[in-house]
Amino acid sequence: MPEYMHKVYDWAYLDPRNATILDRELIVSMILWGNNRRLKKSLLSEIVPNATVLQAAHVYGSLIYEIAAKLSHPRQLEVVDVSALQIGRCRDKLRAFPQVVMRIGDIALLRSTPRDVISCFFLLHEVPWDYKRALVNRLLEQVAPGGKAVFVDYHKPHRLHPLRGIMNLIWRKFEPFAIDLLESEIDRFADNHDSFTWTKETFFGGLYQKVVATRR
Ligand SMILES: C[S@@+](CC[C@H](N)C(=O)[O-])C[C@H]1O[C@@H](n2cnc3c(N)ncnc32)[C@H](O)[C@@H]1O
């Protein structure tokens, strides 16, 4: 288990009681200021029904379920999460979906088979700088030729954004590794940058971003 999980995110992802409270669509929607549906929709638009998909970590709410529901073949979706508790929650959500396999593992050490789509939803802002680089590079390695990695996460909001002040307080208190994501571009973490075509879209006054890296 990486150190930051115990030091910073113990309460959110390793405590079973808190996980039960937080793992609800309404809570995720509140945390994302009502943008959850829009961001999920944008991510889901990158996934076609016959794609093989790697989901980097469990996500609270219904996203994992919605990805699984788009796919039809056995073992089409793999979810990897470093926390046994989170894999357990994911398993409970997806009992009805034989197209999903789940395993406990650190994405920074991932060795997997190439996938058409790699989905990374609000994970990068929760990990330290070195880990951001490791995660981006490990995930890009798993992208099949013509496939893509999709990163949805926080982004530096417009300087006049009305929520900028409160978000800065929240990040400093609860999400300390978010700050350096705001000051960098996700594509800059990629060692193999030019093997991919990069696109970036921002949402909600720049507070969120979707970056898509398509393997050339
Ligand atoms: C996807 S991120 C954040 C998503 C979002 N905040 C939500 O609503 O759930 C949270 C997940 O990442 C997992 N995680 C954190 N670091 C990881 C790593 N290095 N490898 C795999 N999973 C990791 C945590 O266990 C947790 O389940």
Coordinates of N, CA, C and O in Angstrom, one line a residue, residues 105-181:
G105 N -4.1 -4.2 -6.8 CA -2.8 -3.9 -7.3 C -2.5 -2.4 -7.3 O -3.4 -1.6 -7.4
D106 N -1.2 -2.1 -7.3 CA -0.8 -0.7 -7.4 C -0.6 -0.4 -8.9 O 0.2 -1.0 -9.6
I107 N -1.3 0.6 -9.4 CA -1.2 1.0 -10.9 C 0.2 1.3 -11.2 O 0.6 1.1 -12.4
A108 N 1.0 1.9 -10.3 CA 2.3 2.3 -10.6 C 3.2 1.1 -10.9 O 4.3 1.3 -11.5
L109 N 2.8 -0.1 -10.5 CA 3.6 -1.3 -10.8 C 2.9 -2.2 -11.8 O 3.2 -3.4 -12.0
L110 N 1.9 -1.6 -12.5 CA 1.0 -2.4 -13.3 C 1.7 -3.1 -14.5 O 2.5 -2.5 -15.2
R111 N 1.5 -4.4 -14.7 CA 1.9 -5.1 -15.9 C 0.6 -5.7 -16.4 O 0.0 -6.6 -15.7
S112 N 0.1 -5.4 -17.5 CA -1.2 -5.9 -17.9 C -1.2 -6.1 -19.4 O -0.2 -5.9 -20.1
T113 N -2.3 -6.5 -20.0 CA -2.3 -6.7 -21.5 C -2.8 -5.4 -22.1 O -3.6 -4.6 -21.4
P114 N -2.5 -5.1 -23.3 CA -2.9 -3.8 -24.0 C -4.4 -3.8 -24.0 O -5.1 -4.8 -24.3
R115 N -5.0 -2.5 -23.8 CA -6.4 -2.3 -23.9 C -6.7 -1.2 -24.9 O -5.9 -0.3 -25.1
D116 N -8.0 -1.2 -25.3 CA -8.5 -0.2 -26.2 C -8.7 1.1 -25.5 O -8.4 2.2 -26.0
V117 N -9.2 1.0 -24.3 CA -9.4 2.3 -23.5 C -8.9 2.1 -22.1 O -9.2 1.1 -21.4
I118 N -8.1 3.1 -21.6 CA -7.7 3.1 -20.2 C -8.4 4.3 -19.6 O -8.3 5.4 -20.1
S119 N -9.2 4.0 -18.5 CA -9.9 5.1 -17.9 C -9.3 5.4 -16.5 O -9.1 4.6 -15.7
C120 N -9.0 6.7 -16.4 CA -8.4 7.2 -15.1 C -9.2 8.4 -14.6 O -9.0 9.5 -15.1
F121 N -10.1 8.2 -13.7 CA -11.1 9.2 -13.3 C -10.8 9.7 -11.9 O -10.9 9.0 -10.9
F122 N -10.3 10.9 -11.8 CA -9.9 11.6 -10.6 C -9.0 10.8 -9.7 O -9.2 10.8 -8.5
L123 N -8.0 10.2 -10.3 CA -7.0 9.5 -9.5 C -5.7 10.3 -9.4 O -5.1 10.4 -8.4
L124 N -5.3 11.0 -10.5 CA -4.0 11.6 -10.5 C -3.9 12.7 -9.5 O -2.8 12.9 -8.9
H125 N -5.0 13.4 -9.2 CA -4.8 14.5 -8.2 C -4.6 14.0 -6.8 O -4.3 14.7 -5.9
E126 N -4.8 12.7 -6.6 CA -4.7 12.1 -5.2 C -3.4 11.5 -4.9 O -3.1 11.0 -3.8
V127 N -2.4 11.6 -5.9 CA -1.1 10.9 -5.7 C 0.0 11.9 -5.8 O -0.1 12.9 -6.5
P128 N 1.1 11.6 -5.1 CA 2.3 12.5 -5.1 C 2.9 12.6 -6.5 O 2.6 11.8 -7.4
W129 N 3.7 13.6 -6.7 CA 4.3 14.0 -8.0 C 4.9 12.7 -8.7 O 4.6 12.4 -9.9
D130 N 5.8 12.0 -8.0 CA 6.5 10.9 -8.6 C 5.5 9.8 -9.0 O 5.6 9.1 -10.0
Y131 N 4.4 9.7 -8.2 CA 3.4 8.7 -8.5 C 2.6 9.1 -9.8 O 2.2 8.3 -10.6
K132 N 2.4 10.4 -9.9 CA 1.6 10.9 -11.1 C 2.4 10.4 -12.3 O 1.8 9.9 -13.3
R133 N 3.7 10.7 -12.3 CA 4.5 10.3 -13.5 C 4.4 8.8 -13.7 O 4.2 8.3 -14.8
A134 N 4.6 8.1 -12.6 CA 4.6 6.6 -12.8 C 3.2 6.1 -13.3 O 3.2 5.2 -14.2
L135 N 2.2 6.6 -12.7 CA 0.8 6.2 -13.1 C 0.6 6.5 -14.6 O 0.1 5.6 -15.4
V136 N 0.9 7.7 -15.0 CA 0.6 8.1 -16.4 C 1.4 7.2 -17.3 O 0.9 6.6 -18.3
N137 N 2.7 6.9 -17.0 CA 3.5 6.1 -17.9 C 3.1 4.6 -17.9 O 3.0 4.0 -18.9
R138 N 2.8 4.1 -16.7 CA 2.3 2.7 -16.7 C 1.0 2.6 -17.5 O 0.8 1.6 -18.2
L139 N 0.1 3.5 -17.3 CA -1.2 3.4 -18.0 C -1.0 3.6 -19.5 O -1.6 2.8 -20.3
L140 N -0.1 4.5 -19.9 CA 0.1 4.6 -21.4 C 0.7 3.4 -22.0 O 0.4 3.0 -23.1
E141 N 1.5 2.7 -21.2 CA 2.1 1.5 -21.7 C 1.1 0.4 -22.1 O 1.3 -0.5 -22.9
Q142 N -0.1 0.5 -21.4 CA -1.1 -0.5 -21.6 C -2.1 -0.2 -22.7 O -3.0 -0.9 -23.0
V143 N -1.8 1.0 -23.4 CA -2.8 1.3 -24.5 C -2.4 0.6 -25.8 O -1.3 0.6 -26.2
A144 N -3.4 -0.1 -26.3 CA -3.2 -0.9 -27.5 C -3.0 0.1 -28.7 O -3.4 1.2 -28.7
P145 N -2.4 -0.4 -29.8 CA -2.3 0.5 -31.0 C -3.7 1.0 -31.4 O -4.6 0.2 -31.5
G146 N -3.8 2.3 -31.6 CA -5.0 2.9 -32.0 C -5.9 3.1 -30.8 O -7.0 3.8 -30.9
G147 N -5.5 2.6 -29.6 CA -6.3 2.8 -28.4 C -6.0 4.1 -27.7 O -5.2 4.9 -28.2
K148 N -6.7 4.3 -26.6 CA -6.5 5.6 -25.9 C -6.5 5.5 -24.4 O -7.1 4.6 -23.8
A149 N -5.9 6.5 -23.8 CA -6.0 6.6 -22.3 C -6.8 7.9 -22.1 O -6.5 8.9 -22.7
V150 N -7.7 7.8 -21.2 CA -8.6 9.0 -20.9 C -8.4 9.4 -19.4 O -8.7 8.6 -18.5
F151 N -7.9 10.6 -19.2 CA -7.7 11.1 -17.8 C -8.7 12.2 -17.6 O -8.8 13.2 -18.3
V152 N -9.6 12.0 -16.6 CA -10.5 13.1 -16.2 C -10.1 13.5 -14.8 O -9.9 12.6 -13.9
D153 N -9.9 14.8 -14.6 CA -9.4 15.2 -13.2 C -9.6 16.7 -13.0 O -10.2 17.4 -13.9
Y154 N -9.1 17.2 -11.9 CA -9.1 18.6 -11.6 C -8.2 19.3 -12.6 O -7.2 18.7 -13.1
H155 N -8.4 20.6 -12.8 CA -7.6 21.5 -13.6 C -7.6 22.8 -13.0 O -8.5 23.2 -12.2
K156 N -6.6 23.6 -13.3 CA -6.6 25.0 -12.7 C -7.8 25.8 -13.2 O -7.8 26.1 -14.4
P157 N -8.6 26.3 -12.3 CA -9.8 27.0 -12.7 C -9.4 28.4 -13.2 O -8.3 28.9 -12.9
H158 N -10.3 29.0 -14.0 CA -10.1 30.4 -14.5 C -9.8 31.3 -13.3 O -10.4 31.1 -12.2
R159 N -9.0 32.3 -13.4 CA -8.6 33.1 -12.3 C -9.8 33.8 -11.6 O -9.8 34.2 -10.5
L160 N -10.9 34.0 -12.4 CA -12.1 34.7 -11.8 C -13.2 33.7 -11.4 O -14.3 34.0 -11.1
H161 N -12.8 32.4 -11.4 CA -13.8 31.3 -11.0 C -14.3 31.6 -9.6 O -13.5 31.7 -8.7
P162 N -15.7 31.6 -9.4 CA -16.2 31.9 -8.1 C -15.9 30.8 -7.0 O -15.9 31.1 -5.8
L163 N -15.5 29.6 -7.5 CA -15.2 28.6 -6.5 C -13.7 28.4 -6.3 O -13.3 27.5 -5.6
R164 N -12.9 29.3 -6.9 CA -11.5 29.1 -6.8 C -11.0 29.2 -5.4 O -10.1 28.3 -5.0
G165 N -11.5 30.1 -4.6 CA -11.0 30.3 -3.2 C -11.4 29.0 -2.4 O -10.5 28.5 -1.7
I166 N -12.6 28.6 -2.5 CA -13.0 27.5 -1.6 C -12.3 26.2 -2.1 O -11.9 25.3 -1.3
M167 N -12.1 26.0 -3.4 CA -11.4 24.8 -3.9 C -10.0 24.8 -3.4 O -9.4 23.8 -3.0
N168 N -9.4 26.0 -3.4 CA -8.0 26.1 -2.9 C -7.9 25.6 -1.4 O -7.0 24.9 -1.0
L169 N -8.9 26.0 -0.6 CA -8.9 25.6 0.8 C -9.1 24.1 0.9 O -8.4 23.4 1.7
I170 N -10.1 23.6 0.1 CA -10.3 22.1 0.2 C -9.1 21.4 -0.3 O -8.7 20.4 0.4
W171 N -8.4 21.8 -1.3 CA -7.3 21.0 -1.8 C -6.2 21.1 -0.7 O -5.5 20.1 -0.4
R172 N -5.9 22.3 -0.2 CA -4.9 22.4 0.8 C -5.1 21.5 2.0 O -4.2 20.9 2.6
K173 N -6.4 21.5 2.4 CA -6.7 20.7 3.7 C -6.8 19.2 3.4 O -6.3 18.4 4.2
F174 N -7.5 18.8 2.3 CA -7.8 17.4 2.2 C -7.1 16.7 1.0 O -7.0 15.5 1.0
E175 N -6.7 17.5 0.0 CA -6.1 16.9 -1.2 C -4.8 17.6 -1.6 O -4.7 18.2 -2.7
P176 N -3.8 17.4 -0.8 CA -2.6 18.2 -1.0 C -1.9 17.9 -2.3 O -1.2 18.8 -2.8
F177 N -2.1 16.7 -2.9 CA -1.4 16.4 -4.1 C -2.1 17.0 -5.4 O -1.6 16.8 -6.5
A178 N -3.3 17.6 -5.1 CA -4.0 18.2 -6.2 C -3.3 19.4 -6.8 O -3.3 19.7 -8.0
I179 N -2.6 20.1 -5.9 CA -2.0 21.4 -6.2 C -1.0 21.3 -7.4 O -1.1 22.1 -8.3
D180 N -0.2 20.3 -7.3 CA 0.8 20.2 -8.4 C 0.2 19.7 -9.7 O 0.8 20.0 -10.8
L181 N -1.0 19.1 -9.7 CA -1.6 18.7 -10.9 C -2.1 20.0 -11.6 O -2.1 20.1 -12.9

